[in-house]
Short mmCIF file of C-alpha atoms in Angstrom, two decimals:
data_model
loop_
_atom_site.label_atom_id
_atom_site.label_comp_id
_atom_site.label_asym_id
_atom_site.label_seq_id
_atom_site.Cartn_x
_atom_site.Cartn_y
_atom_site.Cartn_z
CA GLY B 183 6.68 72.62 -56.90
CA ALA B 184 5.86 70.27 -59.79
CA VAL B 185 8.84 67.94 -59.62
CA VAL B 186 9.10 64.72 -61.59
CA SER B 187 11.73 62.20 -60.57
CA GLN B 188 12.98 59.57 -63.01
CA HIS B 189 15.21 56.57 -62.29
CA PRO B 190 17.63 55.28 -63.26
CA SER B 191 19.46 58.15 -64.94
CA TRP B 192 21.44 55.72 -67.03
CA VAL B 193 21.52 51.99 -67.56
CA ILE B 194 23.54 49.55 -69.63
CA CYS B 195 21.99 46.18 -70.32
CA LYS B 196 22.69 43.14 -72.42
CA SER B 197 20.73 42.46 -75.55
CA GLY B 198 17.66 40.37 -74.82
CA THR B 199 17.17 41.54 -71.24
CA SER B 200 14.48 43.86 -69.89
CA VAL B 201 14.88 47.23 -68.26
CA LYS B 202 12.40 49.09 -66.07
CA ILE B 203 12.34 52.88 -65.83
CA GLU B 204 10.39 54.66 -63.09
CA CYS B 205 8.78 58.07 -63.22
CA ARG B 206 7.40 59.64 -60.05
CA SER B 207 5.57 62.89 -59.46
CA LEU B 208 6.92 64.05 -56.11
CA ASP B 209 4.60 66.85 -55.06
CA PHE B 210 1.50 66.43 -57.14
CA GLN B 211 -0.78 63.72 -58.37
CA ALA B 212 -0.57 62.83 -62.03
CA THR B 213 -3.43 60.90 -63.55
CA THR B 214 -1.65 61.15 -66.86
CA MET B 215 2.01 60.79 -67.66
CA PHE B 216 3.74 60.81 -71.02
CA TRP B 217 6.72 58.76 -72.19
CA TYR B 218 9.05 60.13 -74.85
CA ARG B 219 12.09 58.79 -76.64
CA GLN B 220 14.83 61.04 -77.93
CA PHE B 221 17.57 59.86 -80.25
CA PRO B 222 20.80 61.90 -80.47
CA LYS B 223 20.32 65.31 -82.03
CA GLN B 224 16.64 64.63 -82.60
CA SER B 225 13.38 65.81 -81.14
CA LEU B 226 11.26 64.22 -78.45
CA MET B 227 8.96 61.62 -79.93
CA LEU B 228 5.93 60.65 -77.90
CA MET B 229 5.75 56.90 -77.35
CA ALA B 230 2.68 56.57 -75.19
CA THR B 231 0.32 58.24 -72.79
CA SER B 232 0.14 56.53 -69.43
CA ASN B 233 -3.22 56.65 -67.66
CA GLU B 234 -3.60 55.84 -63.98
CA GLY B 235 -5.71 52.76 -63.49
CA SER B 236 -6.19 52.00 -67.15
CA LYS B 237 -4.29 50.91 -70.24
CA ALA B 238 -1.76 53.16 -71.84
CA THR B 239 -2.41 54.75 -75.20
CA TYR B 240 0.40 54.06 -77.63
CA GLU B 241 1.40 56.20 -80.58
CA GLN B 242 1.38 54.71 -84.03
CA GLY B 243 4.38 52.52 -84.66
CA VAL B 244 5.22 51.91 -81.00
CA GLU B 245 5.03 48.24 -80.00
CA LYS B 246 2.93 47.97 -76.86
CA ASP B 247 4.22 44.47 -76.12
CA LYS B 248 7.79 45.68 -76.23
CA PHE B 249 7.33 48.88 -74.24
CA LEU B 250 5.19 47.93 -71.26
CA ILE B 251 3.68 50.79 -69.31
CA ASN B 252 2.17 50.50 -65.87
CA HIS B 253 0.55 53.43 -64.07
CA ALA B 254 -0.57 51.81 -60.85
CA SER B 255 -0.80 54.89 -58.68
CA LEU B 256 -1.34 58.62 -59.01
CA THR B 257 2.36 59.29 -58.53
CA LEU B 258 4.14 56.45 -60.33
CA SER B 259 4.38 55.28 -63.91
CA THR B 260 6.86 52.70 -65.15
CA LEU B 261 8.16 51.88 -68.60
CA THR B 262 9.65 48.45 -69.17
CA VAL B 263 11.68 47.87 -72.30
CA THR B 264 11.37 44.14 -72.90
CA SER B 265 13.87 42.05 -74.84
CA ALA B 266 15.99 45.11 -75.45
CA HIS B 267 18.12 45.36 -78.57
CA PRO B 268 20.86 47.81 -79.54
CA GLU B 269 18.40 49.82 -81.64
CA ASP B 270 16.43 50.52 -78.44
CA SER B 271 19.39 52.49 -77.12
CA SER B 272 18.09 56.00 -76.60
CA PHE B 273 17.22 58.70 -74.09
CA TYR B 274 13.85 57.93 -72.50
CA ILE B 275 12.10 60.73 -70.70
CA CYS B 276 8.78 61.01 -68.93
CA SER B 277 6.55 64.00 -68.43
CA ALA B 278 3.57 64.90 -66.30
CA ARG B 279 1.53 67.97 -65.74
CA PRO B 280 0.04 69.33 -62.55
CA GLU B 281 -3.50 70.54 -62.63
CA ALA B 282 -3.62 74.14 -63.77
CA ARG B 283 -3.91 76.40 -60.76
CA GLY B 284 -5.33 79.61 -62.08
CA PRO B 285 -2.64 82.00 -63.26
CA ALA B 286 0.07 79.81 -61.76
CA ASN B 287 0.74 77.24 -64.39
CA TYR B 288 3.71 74.97 -64.01
CA GLY B 289 3.32 73.55 -67.46
CA TYR B 290 4.36 70.04 -68.31
CA THR B 291 7.26 68.90 -66.14
CA PHE B 292 9.86 66.46 -67.39
CA GLY B 293 11.83 63.83 -65.58
CA SER B 294 15.61 63.92 -65.81
CA GLY B 295 15.63 61.19 -68.42
CA THR B 296 17.18 57.74 -68.66
CA ARG B 297 20.04 57.00 -71.00
CA LEU B 298 19.62 53.38 -72.09
CA THR B 299 22.48 51.60 -73.78
CA VAL B 300 21.92 48.06 -74.99
CA VAL B 301 25.07 46.10 -75.74
CA GLY N 103 -2.77 64.31 -86.26
CA GLU N 104 -0.90 67.43 -85.26
CA ASN N 105 2.34 68.29 -87.05
CA VAL N 106 4.70 70.97 -85.81
CA GLU N 107 7.43 72.38 -88.01
CA GLN N 108 10.27 74.42 -86.58
CA HIS N 109 12.82 76.70 -88.23
CA PRO N 110 15.69 77.25 -88.39
CA SER N 111 17.40 74.02 -87.37
CA THR N 112 20.49 75.94 -86.29
CA LEU N 113 20.93 79.58 -85.42
CA SER N 114 24.13 81.42 -84.59
CA VAL N 115 23.99 84.94 -83.19
CA GLN N 116 26.44 87.34 -81.65
CA GLU N 117 26.13 88.00 -77.95
CA GLY N 118 23.71 90.84 -77.39
CA ASP N 119 21.80 90.27 -80.60
CA SER N 120 18.26 88.95 -80.82
CA ALA N 121 17.26 85.43 -81.82
CA VAL N 122 13.96 84.39 -83.36
CA ILE N 123 12.73 80.82 -83.78
CA LYS N 124 9.54 80.09 -85.67
CA CYS N 125 7.07 77.22 -85.57
CA THR N 126 3.96 76.33 -87.50
CA TYR N 127 1.29 73.86 -86.52
CA SER N 128 -1.29 72.04 -88.56
CA ASP N 129 -4.22 71.40 -86.23
CA SER N 130 -6.38 74.46 -85.71
CA ALA N 131 -7.74 72.84 -82.54
CA SER N 132 -4.37 73.17 -80.81
CA ASN N 133 -4.49 75.87 -78.19
CA TYR N 134 -1.48 75.46 -75.89
CA PHE N 135 2.03 76.28 -77.12
CA PRO N 136 5.03 75.89 -74.83
CA TRP N 137 8.70 76.46 -75.55
CA TYR N 138 11.41 74.34 -73.97
CA LYS N 139 15.14 74.77 -73.58
CA GLN N 140 17.24 71.63 -73.43
CA GLU N 141 20.91 71.47 -72.61
CA LEU N 142 22.96 68.46 -73.65
CA GLY N 143 21.94 65.33 -71.78
CA LYS N 144 19.44 67.14 -69.60
CA ARG N 145 15.69 67.40 -69.34
CA PRO N 146 13.74 70.02 -71.28
CA GLN N 147 12.95 73.07 -69.20
CA LEU N 148 9.86 75.15 -69.85
CA ILE N 149 10.88 78.73 -70.58
CA ILE N 150 7.59 80.25 -71.69
CA ASP N 151 4.20 79.17 -72.90
CA ILE N 152 1.15 80.76 -74.47
CA ARG N 153 -2.47 79.83 -74.84
CA SER N 154 -4.58 80.63 -77.84
CA ASN N 155 -6.58 83.32 -76.09
CA VAL N 156 -3.62 85.72 -76.17
CA GLY N 157 -1.39 86.91 -78.97
CA GLU N 158 1.78 87.68 -77.08
CA LYS N 159 3.44 86.94 -73.79
CA LYS N 160 6.68 88.29 -72.41
CA ASP N 161 8.97 87.31 -69.58
CA GLN N 162 12.06 89.50 -69.26
CA ARG N 163 14.25 88.77 -72.32
CA ILE N 164 11.94 86.10 -73.69
CA ALA N 165 8.71 86.61 -75.59
CA VAL N 166 6.36 84.43 -77.57
CA THR N 167 3.93 85.59 -80.24
CA LEU N 168 1.02 83.60 -81.63
CA ASN N 169 -0.87 84.06 -84.88
CA LYS N 170 -3.85 81.73 -84.76
CA THR N 171 -5.03 82.59 -88.23
CA ALA N 172 -1.72 81.67 -89.81
CA LYS N 173 -1.14 78.89 -87.27
CA HIS N 174 2.31 79.93 -86.34
CA PHE N 175 4.08 81.05 -83.20
CA SER N 176 7.53 82.41 -82.55
CA LEU N 177 10.07 82.64 -79.75
CA HIS N 178 12.00 85.87 -79.39
CA ILE N 179 15.09 86.14 -77.23
CA THR N 180 16.60 89.59 -76.85
CA GLU N 181 20.05 90.55 -75.59
CA THR N 182 21.29 87.00 -76.02
CA GLN N 183 23.95 85.68 -73.69
CA PRO N 184 26.30 82.69 -74.05
CA GLU N 185 24.25 80.79 -71.47
CA ASP N 186 21.28 80.96 -73.84
CA SER N 187 23.13 78.46 -76.06
CA ALA N 188 21.07 75.26 -76.08
CA VAL N 189 18.49 73.39 -78.12
CA TYR N 190 15.06 74.98 -78.16
CA PHE N 191 11.88 73.07 -78.88
CA CYS N 192 8.43 74.36 -79.61
CA ALA N 193 5.39 72.21 -78.98
CA ALA N 194 1.63 72.23 -79.37
CA SER N 195 -1.30 70.48 -77.77
CA LYS N 196 -5.06 70.50 -77.82
CA ASN N 197 -5.86 71.78 -74.37
CA TYR N 198 -3.41 71.90 -71.53
CA GLY N 199 -2.98 68.38 -70.25
CA ASN N 200 -3.14 66.56 -73.53
CA LYS N 201 -0.11 65.17 -75.29
CA LEU N 202 2.49 67.57 -76.61
CA VAL N 203 3.73 67.34 -80.18
CA PHE N 204 7.22 68.75 -80.52
CA GLY N 205 9.00 70.54 -83.30
CA ALA N 206 12.33 69.25 -84.54
CA GLY N 207 14.35 71.66 -82.43
CA THR N 208 16.69 74.59 -83.02
CA ILE N 209 20.32 74.61 -81.95
CA LEU N 210 21.05 78.13 -80.77
CA ARG N 211 24.67 79.20 -80.48
CA VAL N 212 25.45 82.55 -78.94
CA LYS N 213 28.97 83.65 -79.78
CA SER N 214 30.80 85.88 -77.34
#
């Protein structure tokens, strides 16, 4: 259990265009999802916390108008990179966590990630 | 906010030896500490986690220890195998369910 599906796995787009990335919890409801960005050979940096039915909470330094987050249902959150530029090229990965179920704790589950290349 | 430091950045061990990776955290309110293994181009996979109400947890060749007073926790891998080679990340959060703050990562190479 506790599977998170992320699409697309990779995308190449032209500079100035927008790209949407989807993150779905397949077998559990996720009121909260997290979006991370990971540059090569670096750690996962939290961009924002996505809250179902309300506005996302962005980390300091992350432009909310550039990285649009929509969490319209309990199983789907989307990240749209608007007006993408080459410096936005990165590995974007989402995460969600099932409710703790006593001793059985699945922990935070990550999507498979999206490799974005802006040319 | 929370800050997690991780050492070493790279670690090379001989197959069969033990590997230890250490992390420190700054926020004494943090109480959930997972460890993730990430292979190149893939998603992080949870390998073990610990909550602040215990000092040690073990799962076969993997163990995690937590010292709340010193605010540090460590990952121990015994009898390392080549397939253990990957990047390992520690993380911390205030309560399970809140955002995770990650360490910088450790590249573990197990030489056969």
